[in-house]
Amino acid sequence: MSDELDTRYLETLLGYNTRRAALTIISRFMERMAAYDLRPVDFSVLSLIGHNPGITSRQLCSALNILPPNLVGLLKDIEKRQLISRSPHPTDGRAMGLSLTAKGAALMQEAEATALDSDLSAAAALSPSEIKTLTRLLQKIYLAPT
């Protein structure tokens, strides 16, 4: 019996291929984000806050499909690191707006450059056009109305 496994059927499945690619990309991303002490969810939250100053917790939960109780602890940890600040939301008196501090903005400038480099190195076998097409096709799956 050969040590080589027949994976031909699995390789016809979108879920199998997507998962294998995601594991490769995420593992590389996590290695590189360790320098900033950021997990993928921390990075996503900070990126959204940085690109949307004043964003609310509710908006973060909705955008990232995070349950509110899970976001509370995450925000507390990020706030302890002095990466974000809270201020009254300009239009919703019950909500607090979240913004990056100067320290958070500096960290995210570096982390986002590292994330882009990580993605490009994970996709080194693809041309820029193929990367753009793959991104567009993946978005058609997860942004499609249900």
PDB file of C-alpha atoms in Angstrom:
ATOM      1  CA  MET A   1       0.000   0.000   0.000  1.00  0.00           C
ATOM      2  CA  SER A   2       1.289   3.448  -0.946  1.00  0.00           C
ATOM      3  CA  ASP A   3       1.706   6.265   1.583  1.00  0.00           C
ATOM      4  CA  GLU A   4       0.162   8.605  -0.993  1.00  0.00           C
ATOM      5  CA  LEU A   5      -3.527   9.290  -0.333  1.00  0.00           C
ATOM      6  CA  ASP A   6      -6.165   9.788  -2.983  1.00  0.00           C
ATOM      7  CA  THR A   7      -7.555  13.281  -2.310  1.00  0.00           C
ATOM      8  CA  ARG A   8      -9.030  13.818  -5.785  1.00  0.00           C
ATOM      9  CA  TYR A   9     -12.634  13.834  -4.564  1.00  0.00           C
ATOM     10  CA  LEU A  10     -11.956  16.261  -1.709  1.00  0.00           C
ATOM     11  CA  GLU A  11     -10.098  18.554  -4.099  1.00  0.00           C
ATOM     12  CA  THR A  12     -13.321  18.950  -6.132  1.00  0.00           C
ATOM     13  CA  LEU A  13     -15.114  20.472  -3.122  1.00  0.00           C
ATOM     14  CA  LEU A  14     -15.168  24.228  -2.638  1.00  0.00           C
ATOM     15  CA  GLY A  15     -15.304  23.924   1.163  1.00  0.00           C
ATOM     16  CA  TYR A  16     -12.256  21.659   1.297  1.00  0.00           C
ATOM     17  CA  ASN A  17     -10.181  23.943  -0.928  1.00  0.00           C
ATOM     18  CA  THR A  18     -11.334  27.087   0.845  1.00  0.00           C
ATOM     19  CA  ARG A  19     -10.509  25.621   4.249  1.00  0.00           C
ATOM     20  CA  ARG A  20      -7.051  24.451   3.155  1.00  0.00           C
ATOM     21  CA  ALA A  21      -6.263  27.871   1.680  1.00  0.00           C
ATOM     22  CA  ALA A  22      -7.635  29.647   4.766  1.00  0.00           C
ATOM     23  CA  LEU A  23      -5.509  27.519   7.098  1.00  0.00           C
ATOM     24  CA  THR A  24      -2.403  28.394   5.097  1.00  0.00           C
ATOM     25  CA  ILE A  25      -3.193  32.110   5.008  1.00  0.00           C
ATOM     26  CA  ILE A  26      -4.322  32.376   8.647  1.00  0.00           C
ATOM     27  CA  SER A  27      -1.362  30.464  10.026  1.00  0.00           C
ATOM     28  CA  ARG A  28       1.055  32.784   8.199  1.00  0.00           C
ATOM     29  CA  PHE A  29      -0.973  35.816   9.343  1.00  0.00           C
ATOM     30  CA  MET A  30      -0.916  34.677  12.990  1.00  0.00           C
ATOM     31  CA  GLU A  31       2.850  34.163  12.917  1.00  0.00           C
ATOM     32  CA  ARG A  32       3.356  37.695  11.642  1.00  0.00           C
ATOM     33  CA  MET A  33       0.787  39.306  13.956  1.00  0.00           C
ATOM     34  CA  ALA A  34       2.460  37.746  17.014  1.00  0.00           C
ATOM     35  CA  ALA A  35       4.977  40.607  16.820  1.00  0.00           C
ATOM     36  CA  TYR A  36       2.065  42.990  17.539  1.00  0.00           C
ATOM     37  CA  ASP A  37       0.343  40.651  20.037  1.00  0.00           C
ATOM     38  CA  LEU A  38      -2.743  40.589  17.796  1.00  0.00           C
ATOM     39  CA  ARG A  39      -5.035  37.688  17.001  1.00  0.00           C
ATOM     40  CA  PRO A  40      -7.047  37.813  13.759  1.00  0.00           C
ATOM     41  CA  VAL A  41     -10.150  39.078  15.583  1.00  0.00           C
ATOM     42  CA  ASP A  42      -8.145  41.806  17.396  1.00  0.00           C
ATOM     43  CA  PHE A  43      -6.671  42.896  14.073  1.00  0.00           C
ATOM     44  CA  SER A  44     -10.120  43.016  12.427  1.00  0.00           C
ATOM     45  CA  VAL A  45     -11.643  45.021  15.273  1.00  0.00           C
ATOM     46  CA  LEU A  46      -8.763  47.515  15.346  1.00  0.00           C
ATOM     47  CA  SER A  47      -8.775  47.859  11.569  1.00  0.00           C
ATOM     48  CA  LEU A  48     -12.503  48.620  11.520  1.00  0.00           C
ATOM     49  CA  ILE A  49     -12.109  51.134  14.339  1.00  0.00           C
ATOM     50  CA  GLY A  50      -9.166  52.764  12.565  1.00  0.00           C
ATOM     51  CA  HIS A  51     -11.011  53.066   9.258  1.00  0.00           C
ATOM     52  CA  ASN A  52     -14.312  54.064  10.910  1.00  0.00           C
ATOM     53  CA  PRO A  53     -13.576  56.416  13.833  1.00  0.00           C
ATOM     54  CA  GLY A  54     -16.560  56.625  16.148  1.00  0.00           C
ATOM     55  CA  ILE A  55     -17.821  53.136  15.231  1.00  0.00           C
ATOM     56  CA  THR A  56     -20.045  51.577  17.894  1.00  0.00           C
ATOM     57  CA  SER A  57     -19.835  48.155  19.493  1.00  0.00           C
ATOM     58  CA  ARG A  58     -23.103  47.234  17.799  1.00  0.00           C
ATOM     59  CA  GLN A  59     -21.639  48.078  14.396  1.00  0.00           C
ATOM     60  CA  LEU A  60     -18.517  46.017  15.143  1.00  0.00           C
ATOM     61  CA  CYS A  61     -20.612  43.011  16.186  1.00  0.00           C
ATOM     62  CA  SER A  62     -22.666  43.257  13.020  1.00  0.00           C
ATOM     63  CA  ALA A  63     -19.699  43.717  10.675  1.00  0.00           C
ATOM     64  CA  LEU A  64     -17.657  40.871  12.160  1.00  0.00           C
ATOM     65  CA  ASN A  65     -20.482  38.553  13.262  1.00  0.00           C
ATOM     66  CA  ILE A  66     -19.291  38.674  16.883  1.00  0.00           C
ATOM     67  CA  LEU A  67     -21.645  38.183  19.823  1.00  0.00           C
ATOM     68  CA  PRO A  68     -21.794  41.263  22.096  1.00  0.00           C
ATOM     69  CA  PRO A  69     -20.560  39.422  25.235  1.00  0.00           C
ATOM     70  CA  ASN A  70     -17.480  38.247  23.311  1.00  0.00           C
ATOM     71  CA  LEU A  71     -16.739  41.755  22.054  1.00  0.00           C
ATOM     72  CA  VAL A  72     -16.924  43.283  25.561  1.00  0.00           C
ATOM     73  CA  GLY A  73     -13.891  41.354  26.846  1.00  0.00           C
ATOM     74  CA  LEU A  74     -11.982  41.899  23.630  1.00  0.00           C
ATOM     75  CA  LEU A  75     -12.529  45.674  23.796  1.00  0.00           C
ATOM     76  CA  LYS A  76     -11.503  45.742  27.473  1.00  0.00           C
ATOM     77  CA  ASP A  77      -8.223  44.006  26.609  1.00  0.00           C
ATOM     78  CA  ILE A  78      -7.544  46.368  23.705  1.00  0.00           C
ATOM     79  CA  GLU A  79      -8.428  49.371  25.853  1.00  0.00           C
ATOM     80  CA  LYS A  80      -6.046  48.171  28.615  1.00  0.00           C
ATOM     81  CA  ARG A  81      -3.280  48.221  26.006  1.00  0.00           C
ATOM     82  CA  GLN A  82      -4.236  51.865  25.331  1.00  0.00           C
ATOM     83  CA  LEU A  83      -4.963  51.163  21.664  1.00  0.00           C
ATOM     84  CA  ILE A  84      -8.528  52.536  21.647  1.00  0.00           C
ATOM     85  CA  SER A  85     -10.508  55.243  23.363  1.00  0.00           C
ATOM     86  CA  ARG A  86     -14.227  55.673  23.924  1.00  0.00           C
ATOM     87  CA  SER A  87     -16.204  58.874  23.539  1.00  0.00           C
ATOM     88  CA  PRO A  88     -19.906  59.721  23.455  1.00  0.00           C
ATOM     89  CA  HIS A  89     -21.430  58.920  20.066  1.00  0.00           C
ATOM     90  CA  PRO A  90     -22.463  62.135  18.266  1.00  0.00           C
ATOM     91  CA  THR A  91     -25.953  60.929  17.259  1.00  0.00           C
ATOM     92  CA  ASP A  92     -26.794  58.086  19.669  1.00  0.00           C
ATOM     93  CA  GLY A  93     -26.752  59.223  23.283  1.00  0.00           C
ATOM     94  CA  ARG A  94     -26.810  55.609  24.519  1.00  0.00           C
ATOM     95  CA  ALA A  95     -23.769  54.490  22.520  1.00  0.00           C
ATOM     96  CA  MET A  96     -20.058  55.093  22.830  1.00  0.00           C
ATOM     97  CA  GLY A  97     -17.943  55.696  19.766  1.00  0.00           C
ATOM     98  CA  LEU A  98     -14.623  53.888  19.492  1.00  0.00           C
ATOM     99  CA  SER A  99     -11.462  55.393  18.020  1.00  0.00           C
ATOM    100  CA  LEU A 100      -7.820  54.417  17.856  1.00  0.00           C
ATOM    101  CA  THR A 101      -5.424  56.235  20.150  1.00  0.00           C
ATOM    102  CA  ALA A 102      -2.175  57.546  18.674  1.00  0.00           C
ATOM    103  CA  LYS A 103      -0.516  54.359  19.960  1.00  0.00           C
ATOM    104  CA  GLY A 104      -3.248  52.235  18.324  1.00  0.00           C
ATOM    105  CA  ALA A 105      -2.978  54.100  15.029  1.00  0.00           C
ATOM    106  CA  ALA A 106       0.807  53.634  14.933  1.00  0.00           C
ATOM    107  CA  LEU A 107       0.478  49.928  15.728  1.00  0.00           C
ATOM    108  CA  MET A 108      -2.194  49.424  13.074  1.00  0.00           C
ATOM    109  CA  GLN A 109      -0.220  51.274  10.417  1.00  0.00           C
ATOM    110  CA  GLU A 110       2.551  48.712  10.876  1.00  0.00           C
ATOM    111  CA  ALA A 111       0.212  45.744  11.387  1.00  0.00           C
ATOM    112  CA  GLU A 112      -1.826  46.507   8.247  1.00  0.00           C
ATOM    113  CA  ALA A 113       1.347  46.745   6.157  1.00  0.00           C
ATOM    114  CA  THR A 114       2.448  43.413   7.631  1.00  0.00           C
ATOM    115  CA  ALA A 115      -0.981  41.884   6.914  1.00  0.00           C
ATOM    116  CA  LEU A 116      -0.796  42.938   3.276  1.00  0.00           C
ATOM    117  CA  ASP A 117       2.704  41.505   2.981  1.00  0.00           C
ATOM    118  CA  SER A 118       1.485  38.288   4.623  1.00  0.00           C
ATOM    119  CA  ASP A 119      -1.389  37.957   2.153  1.00  0.00           C
ATOM    120  CA  LEU A 120       0.850  38.638  -0.825  1.00  0.00           C
ATOM    121  CA  SER A 121       3.425  36.093   0.293  1.00  0.00           C
ATOM    122  CA  ALA A 122       0.704  33.467   0.922  1.00  0.00           C
ATOM    123  CA  ALA A 123      -0.618  34.101  -2.586  1.00  0.00           C
ATOM    124  CA  ALA A 124       2.799  34.289  -4.252  1.00  0.00           C
ATOM    125  CA  ALA A 125       1.753  31.657  -6.808  1.00  0.00           C
ATOM    126  CA  LEU A 126      -1.035  33.975  -8.048  1.00  0.00           C
ATOM    127  CA  SER A 127      -0.766  36.967 -10.344  1.00  0.00           C
ATOM    128  CA  PRO A 128      -2.169  40.327  -9.155  1.00  0.00           C
ATOM    129  CA  SER A 129      -5.116  39.774 -11.494  1.00  0.00           C
ATOM    130  CA  GLU A 130      -5.749  36.310 -10.061  1.00  0.00           C
ATOM    131  CA  ILE A 131      -5.631  37.690  -6.502  1.00  0.00           C
ATOM    132  CA  LYS A 132      -8.190  40.340  -7.434  1.00  0.00           C
ATOM    133  CA  THR A 133     -10.423  37.727  -9.095  1.00  0.00           C
ATOM    134  CA  LEU A 134     -10.140  35.311  -6.155  1.00  0.00           C
ATOM    135  CA  THR A 135     -11.002  38.083  -3.694  1.00  0.00           C
ATOM    136  CA  ARG A 136     -14.015  39.123  -5.775  1.00  0.00           C
ATOM    137  CA  LEU A 137     -15.251  35.530  -6.073  1.00  0.00           C
ATOM    138  CA  LEU A 138     -14.880  34.851  -2.338  1.00  0.00           C
ATOM    139  CA  GLN A 139     -16.785  38.051  -1.563  1.00  0.00           C
ATOM    140  CA  LYS A 140     -19.589  36.902  -3.866  1.00  0.00           C
ATOM    141  CA  ILE A 141     -19.982  33.884  -1.586  1.00  0.00           C
ATOM    142  CA  TYR A 142     -19.929  35.557   1.811  1.00  0.00           C
ATOM    143  CA  LEU A 143     -21.630  38.799   0.827  1.00  0.00           C
ATOM    144  CA  ALA A 144     -24.401  37.055  -1.129  1.00  0.00           C
ATOM    145  CA  PRO A 145     -27.896  37.608   0.242  1.00  0.00           C
ATOM    146  CA  THR A 146     -29.229  34.545   2.028  1.00  0.00           C
TER     147      THR A 146
END
